[in-house]
JSON list of C-alpha atoms in Angstrom, two decimals:
[
{"chain": "A", "resi": 12, "resn": "MET", "atom": "CA", "xyz": [-12.66, 9.68, -36.96]},
{"chain": "A", "resi": 13, "resn": "ASN", "atom": "CA", "xyz": [-12.11, 8.04, -33.57]},
{"chain": "A", "resi": 14, "resn": "HIS", "atom": "CA", "xyz": [-8.54, 9.21, -32.98]},
{"chain": "A", "resi": 15, "resn": "GLN", "atom": "CA", "xyz": [-9.39, 10.79, -29.63]},
{"chain": "A", "resi": 16, "resn": "GLY", "atom": "CA", "xyz": [-11.06, 7.61, -28.42]},
{"chain": "A", "resi": 17, "resn": "ASN", "atom": "CA", "xyz": [-8.06, 5.55, -29.47]},
{"chain": "A", "resi": 18, "resn": "ASN", "atom": "CA", "xyz": [-5.78, 7.74, -27.37]},
{"chain": "A", "resi": 19, "resn": "GLN", "atom": "CA", "xyz": [-8.05, 7.32, -24.38]},
{"chain": "A", "resi": 20, "resn": "ASP", "atom": "CA", "xyz": [-7.90, 3.54, -24.82]},
{"chain": "A", "resi": 21, "resn": "ALA", "atom": "CA", "xyz": [-4.09, 3.40, -24.81]},
{"chain": "A", "resi": 22, "resn": "PRO", "atom": "CA", "xyz": [-2.81, 1.01, -22.11]},
{"chain": "A", "resi": 23, "resn": "LYS", "atom": "CA", "xyz": [-1.77, 2.53, -18.80]},
{"chain": "A", "resi": 24, "resn": "ARG", "atom": "CA", "xyz": [1.65, 1.04, -18.18]},
{"chain": "A", "resi": 25, "resn": "ILE", "atom": "CA", "xyz": [2.83, -0.08, -14.74]},
{"chain": "A", "resi": 26, "resn": "TYR", "atom": "CA", "xyz": [6.49, -1.04, -14.40]},
{"chain": "A", "resi": 27, "resn": "MET", "atom": "CA", "xyz": [6.75, -3.95, -11.97]},
{"chain": "A", "resi": 28, "resn": "LEU", "atom": "CA", "xyz": [9.93, -5.30, -10.37]},
{"chain": "A", "resi": 29, "resn": "SER", "atom": "CA", "xyz": [9.51, -8.97, -9.51]},
{"chain": "A", "resi": 30, "resn": "GLY", "atom": "CA", "xyz": [10.05, -10.83, -6.29]},
{"chain": "A", "resi": 31, "resn": "LEU", "atom": "CA", "xyz": [12.76, -13.43, -5.80]},
{"chain": "A", "resi": 32, "resn": "GLY", "atom": "CA", "xyz": [11.88, -16.63, -7.65]},
{"chain": "A", "resi": 33, "resn": "CYS", "atom": "CA", "xyz": [8.79, -15.14, -9.33]},
{"chain": "A", "resi": 34, "resn": "ASP", "atom": "CA", "xyz": [8.39, -15.13, -13.10]},
{"chain": "A", "resi": 35, "resn": "ARG", "atom": "CA", "xyz": [5.80, -13.38, -15.23]},
{"chain": "A", "resi": 36, "resn": "SER", "atom": "CA", "xyz": [3.24, -16.17, -14.83]},
{"chain": "A", "resi": 37, "resn": "ASN", "atom": "CA", "xyz": [3.04, -15.11, -11.18]},
{"chain": "A", "resi": 38, "resn": "ILE", "atom": "CA", "xyz": [1.15, -11.91, -12.08]},
{"chain": "A", "resi": 39, "resn": "GLU", "atom": "CA", "xyz": [-0.99, -13.00, -15.04]},
{"chain": "A", "resi": 40, "resn": "SER", "atom": "CA", "xyz": [-4.23, -13.12, -13.02]},
{"chain": "A", "resi": 41, "resn": "LEU", "atom": "CA", "xyz": [-3.53, -9.70, -11.53]},
{"chain": "A", "resi": 42, "resn": "GLU", "atom": "CA", "xyz": [-2.81, -8.20, -14.94]},
{"chain": "A", "resi": 43, "resn": "ARG", "atom": "CA", "xyz": [-6.03, -9.64, -16.39]},
{"chain": "A", "resi": 44, "resn": "ALA", "atom": "CA", "xyz": [-7.98, -8.11, -13.51]},
{"chain": "A", "resi": 45, "resn": "LEU", "atom": "CA", "xyz": [-6.27, -4.73, -13.98]},
{"chain": "A", "resi": 46, "resn": "THR", "atom": "CA", "xyz": [-6.83, -4.79, -17.74]},
{"chain": "A", "resi": 47, "resn": "ALA", "atom": "CA", "xyz": [-10.52, -5.52, -17.21]},
{"chain": "A", "resi": 48, "resn": "LEU", "atom": "CA", "xyz": [-10.83, -2.46, -14.97]},
{"chain": "A", "resi": 49, "resn": "ALA", "atom": "CA", "xyz": [-9.03, 0.17, -17.04]},
{"chain": "A", "resi": 50, "resn": "ASN", "atom": "CA", "xyz": [-6.73, -1.35, -19.66]},
{"chain": "A", "resi": 51, "resn": "TYR", "atom": "CA", "xyz": [-3.63, -1.40, -17.47]},
{"chain": "A", "resi": 52, "resn": "GLN", "atom": "CA", "xyz": [-0.53, -3.09, -18.84]},
{"chain": "A", "resi": 53, "resn": "ILE", "atom": "CA", "xyz": [2.20, -4.48, -16.60]},
{"chain": "A", "resi": 54, "resn": "LYS", "atom": "CA", "xyz": [5.74, -4.13, -17.90]},
{"chain": "A", "resi": 55, "resn": "TYR", "atom": "CA", "xyz": [7.24, -6.98, -15.91]},
{"chain": "A", "resi": 56, "resn": "LEU", "atom": "CA", "xyz": [10.90, -6.75, -14.92]},
{"chain": "A", "resi": 57, "resn": "ASN", "atom": "CA", "xyz": [12.52, -9.86, -13.55]},
{"chain": "A", "resi": 58, "resn": "LEU", "atom": "CA", "xyz": [15.18, -9.18, -10.97]},
{"chain": "A", "resi": 59, "resn": "PRO", "atom": "CA", "xyz": [18.70, -9.12, -12.40]},
{"chain": "A", "resi": 60, "resn": "GLY", "atom": "CA", "xyz": [20.17, -12.58, -11.95]},
{"chain": "A", "resi": 61, "resn": "GLN", "atom": "CA", "xyz": [17.00, -14.60, -12.50]},
{"chain": "A", "resi": 62, "resn": "PHE", "atom": "CA", "xyz": [15.07, -16.10, -15.43]},
{"chain": "A", "resi": 63, "resn": "ASP", "atom": "CA", "xyz": [15.22, -13.91, -18.56]},
{"chain": "A", "resi": 64, "resn": "ASN", "atom": "CA", "xyz": [17.55, -11.50, -16.73]},
{"chain": "A", "resi": 65, "resn": "ARG", "atom": "CA", "xyz": [19.81, -14.26, -15.41]},
{"chain": "A", "resi": 66, "resn": "TYR", "atom": "CA", "xyz": [22.88, -12.99, -17.27]},
{"chain": "A", "resi": 67, "resn": "ILE", "atom": "CA", "xyz": [22.56, -9.38, -16.10]},
{"chain": "A", "resi": 68, "resn": "LYS", "atom": "CA", "xyz": [25.36, -8.88, -13.59]},
{"chain": "A", "resi": 69, "resn": "ILE", "atom": "CA", "xyz": [24.96, -6.44, -10.70]},
{"chain": "A", "resi": 70, "resn": "GLN", "atom": "CA", "xyz": [28.00, -5.65, -8.57]},
{"chain": "A", "resi": 71, "resn": "ASP", "atom": "CA", "xyz": [26.65, -2.96, -6.24]},
{"chain": "A", "resi": 72, "resn": "LYS", "atom": "CA", "xyz": [23.79, -0.57, -5.47]},
{"chain": "A", "resi": 73, "resn": "ASP", "atom": "CA", "xyz": [24.88, 2.01, -8.04]},
{"chain": "A", "resi": 74, "resn": "ALA", "atom": "CA", "xyz": [24.93, -0.61, -10.80]},
{"chain": "A", "resi": 75, "resn": "LEU", "atom": "CA", "xyz": [21.41, -1.68, -9.82]},
{"chain": "A", "resi": 76, "resn": "GLY", "atom": "CA", "xyz": [20.25, 1.94, -9.88]},
{"chain": "A", "resi": 77, "resn": "GLN", "atom": "CA", "xyz": [21.68, 2.46, -13.35]},
{"chain": "A", "resi": 78, "resn": "TRP", "atom": "CA", "xyz": [20.00, -0.72, -14.59]},
{"chain": "A", "resi": 79, "resn": "LEU", "atom": "CA", "xyz": [16.64, 0.34, -13.12]},
{"chain": "A", "resi": 80, "resn": "GLN", "atom": "CA", "xyz": [16.91, 3.77, -14.75]},
{"chain": "A", "resi": 81, "resn": "ARG", "atom": "CA", "xyz": [17.42, 2.11, -18.13]},
{"chain": "A", "resi": 82, "resn": "GLN", "atom": "CA", "xyz": [14.25, 0.05, -17.63]},
{"chain": "A", "resi": 83, "resn": "ILE", "atom": "CA", "xyz": [11.89, 2.60, -16.05]},
{"chain": "A", "resi": 84, "resn": "PRO", "atom": "CA", "xyz": [11.30, 6.12, -17.44]},
{"chain": "A", "resi": 85, "resn": "PRO", "atom": "CA", "xyz": [10.95, 8.99, -14.94]},
{"chain": "A", "resi": 86, "resn": "ARG", "atom": "CA", "xyz": [7.43, 9.83, -13.74]},
{"chain": "A", "resi": 87, "resn": "SER", "atom": "CA", "xyz": [6.20, 6.29, -14.32]},
{"chain": "A", "resi": 88, "resn": "MET", "atom": "CA", "xyz": [3.80, 4.21, -12.27]},
{"chain": "A", "resi": 89, "resn": "VAL", "atom": "CA", "xyz": [5.96, 1.61, -10.52]},
{"chain": "A", "resi": 90, "resn": "MET", "atom": "CA", "xyz": [5.16, -1.51, -8.54]},
{"chain": "A", "resi": 91, "resn": "GLY", "atom": "CA", "xyz": [7.35, -3.92, -6.60]},
{"chain": "A", "resi": 92, "resn": "TYR", "atom": "CA", "xyz": [6.66, -7.26, -4.98]},
{"chain": "A", "resi": 93, "resn": "SER", "atom": "CA", "xyz": [8.57, -8.60, -1.96]},
{"chain": "A", "resi": 94, "resn": "LEU", "atom": "CA", "xyz": [12.32, -8.16, -2.60]},
{"chain": "A", "resi": 95, "resn": "GLY", "atom": "CA", "xyz": [11.47, -6.14, -5.71]},
{"chain": "A", "resi": 96, "resn": "ALA", "atom": "CA", "xyz": [9.56, -3.70, -3.49]},
{"chain": "A", "resi": 97, "resn": "ASP", "atom": "CA", "xyz": [12.56, -3.29, -1.17]},
{"chain": "A", "resi": 98, "resn": "LEU", "atom": "CA", "xyz": [14.88, -2.58, -4.10]},
{"chain": "A", "resi": 99, "resn": "LEU", "atom": "CA", "xyz": [12.47, -0.12, -5.74]},
{"chain": "A", "resi": 100, "resn": "LEU", "atom": "CA", "xyz": [12.12, 1.74, -2.47]},
{"chain": "A", "resi": 101, "resn": "ASP", "atom": "CA", "xyz": [15.90, 1.96, -2.12]},
{"chain": "A", "resi": 102, "resn": "HIS", "atom": "CA", "xyz": [16.05, 3.73, -5.51]},
{"chain": "A", "resi": 103, "resn": "VAL", "atom": "CA", "xyz": [12.87, 5.81, -5.35]},
{"chain": "A", "resi": 104, "resn": "ASP", "atom": "CA", "xyz": [14.71, 9.16, -5.42]},
{"chain": "A", "resi": 105, "resn": "ARG", "atom": "CA", "xyz": [16.72, 8.07, -8.44]},
{"chain": "A", "resi": 106, "resn": "LEU", "atom": "CA", "xyz": [13.67, 6.81, -10.36]},
{"chain": "A", "resi": 107, "resn": "SER", "atom": "CA", "xyz": [11.33, 9.74, -9.51]},
{"chain": "A", "resi": 108, "resn": "PRO", "atom": "CA", "xyz": [8.12, 7.76, -10.08]},
{"chain": "A", "resi": 109, "resn": "ASP", "atom": "CA", "xyz": [4.70, 9.37, -10.32]},
{"chain": "A", "resi": 110, "resn": "ARG", "atom": "CA", "xyz": [3.01, 6.71, -8.15]},
{"chain": "A", "resi": 111, "resn": "MET", "atom": "CA", "xyz": [4.37, 3.67, -6.33]},
{"chain": "A", "resi": 112, "resn": "ILE", "atom": "CA", "xyz": [2.64, 0.42, -5.36]},
{"chain": "A", "resi": 113, "resn": "ILE", "atom": "CA", "xyz": [4.19, -1.93, -2.81]},
{"chain": "A", "resi": 114, "resn": "LEU", "atom": "CA", "xyz": [2.99, -5.55, -2.75]},
{"chain": "A", "resi": 115, "resn": "ASP", "atom": "CA", "xyz": [3.78, -7.14, 0.62]},
{"chain": "A", "resi": 116, "resn": "GLY", "atom": "CA", "xyz": [7.30, -5.76, 0.85]},
{"chain": "A", "resi": 117, "resn": "ALA", "atom": "CA", "xyz": [9.40, -2.81, 2.01]},
{"chain": "A", "resi": 118, "resn": "ILE", "atom": "CA", "xyz": [8.17, -3.15, 5.59]},
{"chain": "A", "resi": 119, "resn": "ILE", "atom": "CA", "xyz": [10.20, -5.95, 7.23]},
{"chain": "A", "resi": 120, "resn": "THR", "atom": "CA", "xyz": [13.57, -4.92, 8.66]},
{"chain": "A", "resi": 121, "resn": "GLN", "atom": "CA", "xyz": [16.20, -6.61, 10.79]},
{"chain": "A", "resi": 122, "resn": "ASP", "atom": "CA", "xyz": [14.33, -5.91, 14.03]},
{"chain": "A", "resi": 123, "resn": "PHE", "atom": "CA", "xyz": [11.99, -8.73, 12.93]},
{"chain": "A", "resi": 124, "resn": "MET", "atom": "CA", "xyz": [14.30, -10.97, 10.91]},
{"chain": "A", "resi": 125, "resn": "ASN", "atom": "CA", "xyz": [17.15, -11.05, 13.45]},
{"chain": "A", "resi": 126, "resn": "THR", "atom": "CA", "xyz": [19.50, -12.86, 11.05]},
{"chain": "A", "resi": 127, "resn": "THR", "atom": "CA", "xyz": [22.94, -12.03, 9.69]},
{"chain": "A", "resi": 128, "resn": "ILE", "atom": "CA", "xyz": [23.66, -11.36, 6.04]},
{"chain": "A", "resi": 129, "resn": "GLU", "atom": "CA", "xyz": [25.92, -14.41, 6.03]},
{"chain": "A", "resi": 130, "resn": "GLU", "atom": "CA", "xyz": [23.01, -16.61, 7.13]},
{"chain": "A", "resi": 131, "resn": "GLU", "atom": "CA", "xyz": [20.71, -15.07, 4.51]},
{"chain": "A", "resi": 132, "resn": "LEU", "atom": "CA", "xyz": [23.21, -15.61, 1.70]},
{"chain": "A", "resi": 133, "resn": "ALA", "atom": "CA", "xyz": [24.06, -19.17, 2.72]},
{"chain": "A", "resi": 134, "resn": "PHE", "atom": "CA", "xyz": [20.38, -20.11, 2.85]},
{"chain": "A", "resi": 135, "resn": "THR", "atom": "CA", "xyz": [19.66, -18.48, -0.52]},
{"chain": "A", "resi": 136, "resn": "ARG", "atom": "CA", "xyz": [22.60, -20.12, -2.30]},
{"chain": "A", "resi": 137, "resn": "GLN", "atom": "CA", "xyz": [21.62, -23.51, -0.91]},
{"chain": "A", "resi": 138, "resn": "TYR", "atom": "CA", "xyz": [18.00, -22.99, -1.93]},
{"chain": "A", "resi": 139, "resn": "ILE", "atom": "CA", "xyz": [18.99, -22.05, -5.50]},
{"chain": "A", "resi": 140, "resn": "ARG", "atom": "CA", "xyz": [21.22, -25.12, -5.80]},
{"chain": "A", "resi": 141, "resn": "ALA", "atom": "CA", "xyz": [18.77, -27.56, -4.21]},
{"chain": "A", "resi": 142, "resn": "ASN", "atom": "CA", "xyz": [15.89, -26.45, -6.44]},
{"chain": "A", "resi": 143, "resn": "HIS", "atom": "CA", "xyz": [17.96, -26.05, -9.63]},
{"chain": "A", "resi": 144, "resn": "LEU", "atom": "CA", "xyz": [16.59, -22.53, -10.08]},
{"chain": "A", "resi": 145, "resn": "ASP", "atom": "CA", "xyz": [17.43, -20.48, -13.17]},
{"chain": "A", "resi": 146, "resn": "MET", "atom": "CA", "xyz": [19.35, -17.89, -11.16]},
{"chain": "A", "resi": 147, "resn": "ASP", "atom": "CA", "xyz": [22.84, -16.48, -10.82]},
{"chain": "A", "resi": 148, "resn": "SER", "atom": "CA", "xyz": [23.62, -16.84, -7.12]},
{"chain": "A", "resi": 149, "resn": "ASP", "atom": "CA", "xyz": [26.29, -14.10, -7.17]},
{"chain": "A", "resi": 150, "resn": "THR", "atom": "CA", "xyz": [23.94, -11.43, -8.53]},
{"chain": "A", "resi": 151, "resn": "ILE", "atom": "CA", "xyz": [21.09, -12.55, -6.26]},
{"chain": "A", "resi": 152, "resn": "SER", "atom": "CA", "xyz": [23.48, -12.36, -3.30]},
{"chain": "A", "resi": 153, "resn": "THR", "atom": "CA", "xyz": [24.35, -8.78, -4.30]},
{"chain": "A", "resi": 154, "resn": "LEU", "atom": "CA", "xyz": [20.66, -7.83, -4.35]},
{"chain": "A", "resi": 155, "resn": "LEU", "atom": "CA", "xyz": [20.17, -9.32, -0.89]},
{"chain": "A", "resi": 156, "resn": "LYS", "atom": "CA", "xyz": [23.19, -7.40, 0.40]},
{"chain": "A", "resi": 157, "resn": "ILE", "atom": "CA", "xyz": [21.73, -4.16, -0.97]},
{"chain": "A", "resi": 158, "resn": "LYS", "atom": "CA", "xyz": [18.48, -4.83, 0.88]},
{"chain": "A", "resi": 159, "resn": "PHE", "atom": "CA", "xyz": [20.28, -5.91, 4.05]},
{"chain": "A", "resi": 160, "resn": "ASN", "atom": "CA", "xyz": [22.56, -2.85, 4.08]},
{"chain": "A", "resi": 161, "resn": "ALA", "atom": "CA", "xyz": [19.64, -0.46, 3.62]},
{"chain": "A", "resi": 162, "resn": "ASP", "atom": "CA", "xyz": [17.67, -2.06, 6.51]},
{"chain": "A", "resi": 163, "resn": "CYS", "atom": "CA", "xyz": [15.00, 0.56, 5.95]},
{"chain": "A", "resi": 164, "resn": "ASP", "atom": "CA", "xyz": [11.24, 0.35, 5.52]},
{"chain": "A", "resi": 165, "resn": "LEU", "atom": "CA", "xyz": [9.06, 2.69, 3.50]},
{"chain": "A", "resi": 166, "resn": "PHE", "atom": "CA", "xyz": [8.00, 4.61, 6.62]},
{"chain": "A", "resi": 167, "resn": "ASP", "atom": "CA", "xyz": [11.63, 5.61, 7.24]},
{"chain": "A", "resi": 168, "resn": "ARG", "atom": "CA", "xyz": [11.99, 7.27, 3.84]},
{"chain": "A", "resi": 169, "resn": "ALA", "atom": "CA", "xyz": [9.98, 10.48, 4.25]},
{"chain": "A", "resi": 170, "resn": "LEU", "atom": "CA", "xyz": [8.42, 9.63, 0.89]},
{"chain": "A", "resi": 171, "resn": "GLN", "atom": "CA", "xyz": [7.27, 12.41, -1.40]},
{"chain": "A", "resi": 172, "resn": "VAL", "atom": "CA", "xyz": [5.69, 9.94, -3.83]},
{"chain": "A", "resi": 173, "resn": "PRO", "atom": "CA", "xyz": [2.05, 8.86, -3.40]},
{"chain": "A", "resi": 174, "resn": "THR", "atom": "CA", "xyz": [2.40, 5.22, -2.35]},
{"chain": "A", "resi": 175, "resn": "LEU", "atom": "CA", "xyz": [-0.02, 2.33, -1.93]},
{"chain": "A", "resi": 176, "resn": "LEU", "atom": "CA", "xyz": [1.08, -0.36, 0.52]},
{"chain": "A", "resi": 177, "resn": "LEU", "atom": "CA", "xyz": [-0.86, -3.62, 0.16]},
{"chain": "A", "resi": 178, "resn": "LEU", "atom": "CA", "xyz": [-0.16, -6.28, 2.77]},
{"chain": "A", "resi": 179, "resn": "ALA", "atom": "CA", "xyz": [-1.07, -9.92, 3.37]},
{"chain": "A", "resi": 180, "resn": "ASP", "atom": "CA", "xyz": [-2.59, -10.74, 6.76]},
{"chain": "A", "resi": 181, "resn": "SER", "atom": "CA", "xyz": [-0.70, -13.95, 7.56]},
{"chain": "A", "resi": 182, "resn": "PRO", "atom": "CA", "xyz": [1.23, -15.45, 9.27]},
{"chain": "A", "resi": 183, "resn": "GLU", "atom": "CA", "xyz": [-0.05, -14.11, 12.59]},
{"chain": "A", "resi": 184, "resn": "ALA", "atom": "CA", "xyz": [3.30, -13.09, 14.09]},
{"chain": "A", "resi": 185, "resn": "LEU", "atom": "CA", "xyz": [4.19, -11.12, 10.99]},
{"chain": "A", "resi": 186, "resn": "LEU", "atom": "CA", "xyz": [0.72, -9.58, 10.85]},
{"chain": "A", "resi": 187, "resn": "ASP", "atom": "CA", "xyz": [1.16, -8.16, 14.36]},
{"chain": "A", "resi": 188, "resn": "TYR", "atom": "CA", "xyz": [4.51, -6.68, 13.31]},
{"chain": "A", "resi": 189, "resn": "LYS", "atom": "CA", "xyz": [3.05, -5.12, 10.15]},
{"chain": "A", "resi": 190, "resn": "ARG", "atom": "CA", "xyz": [0.02, -3.72, 11.97]},
{"chain": "A", "resi": 191, "resn": "ALA", "atom": "CA", "xyz": [2.19, -2.10, 14.62]},
{"chain": "A", "resi": 192, "resn": "LYS", "atom": "CA", "xyz": [4.26, -0.34, 11.97]},
{"chain": "A", "resi": 193, "resn": "VAL", "atom": "CA", "xyz": [1.25, 0.81, 9.99]},
{"chain": "A", "resi": 194, "resn": "GLU", "atom": "CA", "xyz": [-0.54, 2.15, 13.07]},
{"chain": "A", "resi": 195, "resn": "CYS", "atom": "CA", "xyz": [2.58, 3.94, 14.26]},
{"chain": "A", "resi": 196, "resn": "HIS", "atom": "CA", "xyz": [2.86, 5.82, 10.96]},
{"chain": "A", "resi": 197, "resn": "ARG", "atom": "CA", "xyz": [-0.75, 6.65, 10.15]},
{"chain": "A", "resi": 198, "resn": "HIS", "atom": "CA", "xyz": [0.26, 10.33, 10.03]},
{"chain": "A", "resi": 199, "resn": "GLN", "atom": "CA", "xyz": [2.30, 9.81, 6.85]},
{"chain": "A", "resi": 200, "resn": "THR", "atom": "CA", "xyz": [-0.21, 11.05, 4.31]},
{"chain": "A", "resi": 201, "resn": "MET", "atom": "CA", "xyz": [1.83, 9.98, 1.28]},
{"chain": "A", "resi": 202, "resn": "ILE", "atom": "CA", "xyz": [1.34, 6.31, 2.20]},
{"chain": "A", "resi": 203, "resn": "LYS", "atom": "CA", "xyz": [-2.02, 4.56, 1.97]},
{"chain": "A", "resi": 204, "resn": "SER", "atom": "CA", "xyz": [-1.95, 1.13, 3.66]},
{"chain": "A", "resi": 205, "resn": "HIS", "atom": "CA", "xyz": [-4.43, -1.70, 3.20]},
{"chain": "A", "resi": 206, "resn": "PHE", "atom": "CA", "xyz": [-4.47, -5.30, 4.44]},
{"chain": "A", "resi": 207, "resn": "ILE", "atom": "CA", "xyz": [-5.97, -7.96, 2.15]},
{"chain": "A", "resi": 208, "resn": "ALA", "atom": "CA", "xyz": [-7.96, -10.36, 4.34]},
{"chain": "A", "resi": 209, "resn": "ASN", "atom": "CA", "xyz": [-7.31, -14.10, 4.41]},
{"chain": "A", "resi": 210, "resn": "THR", "atom": "CA", "xyz": [-4.18, -14.06, 2.27]},
{"chain": "A", "resi": 211, "resn": "SER", "atom": "CA", "xyz": [-0.57, -15.21, 2.34]},
{"chain": "A", "resi": 212, "resn": "HIS", "atom": "CA", "xyz": [2.55, -13.61, 0.85]},
{"chain": "A", "resi": 213, "resn": "ASP", "atom": "CA", "xyz": [1.39, -14.73, -2.62]},
{"chain": "A", "resi": 214, "resn": "PHE", "atom": "CA", "xyz": [-1.78, -12.71, -2.19]},
{"chain": "A", "resi": 215, "resn": "HIS", "atom": "CA", "xyz": [-1.80, -11.29, -5.73]},
{"chain": "A", "resi": 216, "resn": "THR", "atom": "CA", "xyz": [-2.35, -14.85, -7.02]},
{"chain": "A", "resi": 217, "resn": "GLU", "atom": "CA", "xyz": [-4.98, -15.57, -4.34]},
{"chain": "A", "resi": 218, "resn": "LYS", "atom": "CA", "xyz": [-7.13, -12.42, -4.64]},
{"chain": "A", "resi": 219, "resn": "PRO", "atom": "CA", "xyz": [-6.12, -10.72, -7.89]},
{"chain": "A", "resi": 220, "resn": "LYS", "atom": "CA", "xyz": [-9.45, -8.94, -8.40]},
{"chain": "A", "resi": 221, "resn": "GLU", "atom": "CA", "xyz": [-9.46, -7.39, -4.93]},
{"chain": "A", "resi": 222, "resn": "ILE", "atom": "CA", "xyz": [-5.86, -6.25, -5.30]},
{"chain": "A", "resi": 223, "resn": "ALA", "atom": "CA", "xyz": [-6.50, -4.93, -8.81]},
{"chain": "A", "resi": 224, "resn": "LYS", "atom": "CA", "xyz": [-9.43, -2.86, -7.53]},
{"chain": "A", "resi": 225, "resn": "ALA", "atom": "CA", "xyz": [-7.30, -1.39, -4.72]},
{"chain": "A", "resi": 226, "resn": "ILE", "atom": "CA", "xyz": [-4.60, -0.48, -7.26]},
{"chain": "A", "resi": 227, "resn": "HIS", "atom": "CA", "xyz": [-7.11, 0.99, -9.70]},
{"chain": "A", "resi": 228, "resn": "ASP", "atom": "CA", "xyz": [-8.80, 3.07, -6.98]},
{"chain": "A", "resi": 229, "resn": "PHE", "atom": "CA", "xyz": [-5.40, 4.38, -5.88]},
{"chain": "A", "resi": 230, "resn": "LEU", "atom": "CA", "xyz": [-4.19, 5.24, -9.38]},
{"chain": "A", "resi": 231, "resn": "SER", "atom": "CA", "xyz": [-7.52, 6.85, -10.30]},
{"chain": "A", "resi": 232, "resn": "HIS", "atom": "CA", "xyz": [-7.45, 9.18, -7.32]},
{"chain": "A", "resi": 233, "resn": "GLU", "atom": "CA", "xyz": [-6.12, 12.65, -8.08]},
{"chain": "A", "resi": 234, "resn": "GLY", "atom": "CA", "xyz": [-4.11, 14.45, -5.45]}
]
């Protein structure tokens, strides 16, 4: 008798690509807050090469794109955090999402970092070894190379996908850089940008309810 109501109560699935070194426990508070608002469900995808996806080998950008397409159906709601956001953005045309949510990523390019790929890879490999992380350093290095070679932020993409960009407001030097980019591209109507006050890069663990509300408001808005 309540079949229609049951359909309305079906979870709204968001496919999320993780950040480097982040497992599913990293987003549990955010998912609880989203579920409380409108029964959202996060389908959490660890990066290839880490944790439960440690043994997935990625050799190049095309292989990553094929893997993402197997995980994420077209016209889905997608979300990426940090490195996961950069990699989602690099494959947005291939994935054809309905909506995209960027959590403190896809905005920093080499004009700020000013490092070489060799330096990035050496640091990452050393960090994985020193902390005995459950990661495959070769696959993680490939993902970093893909990001480095793209060297492109979301404002450079001429996005045709409604996109929510949520950003932490510290550290100060990085905040100034982010603000300058956001202000310079206010005319891009496909991108809605919002800074979460008094937060660090792990802001979705610090203010999950505020971030969940911003996501819900964005996904609930038609047009």
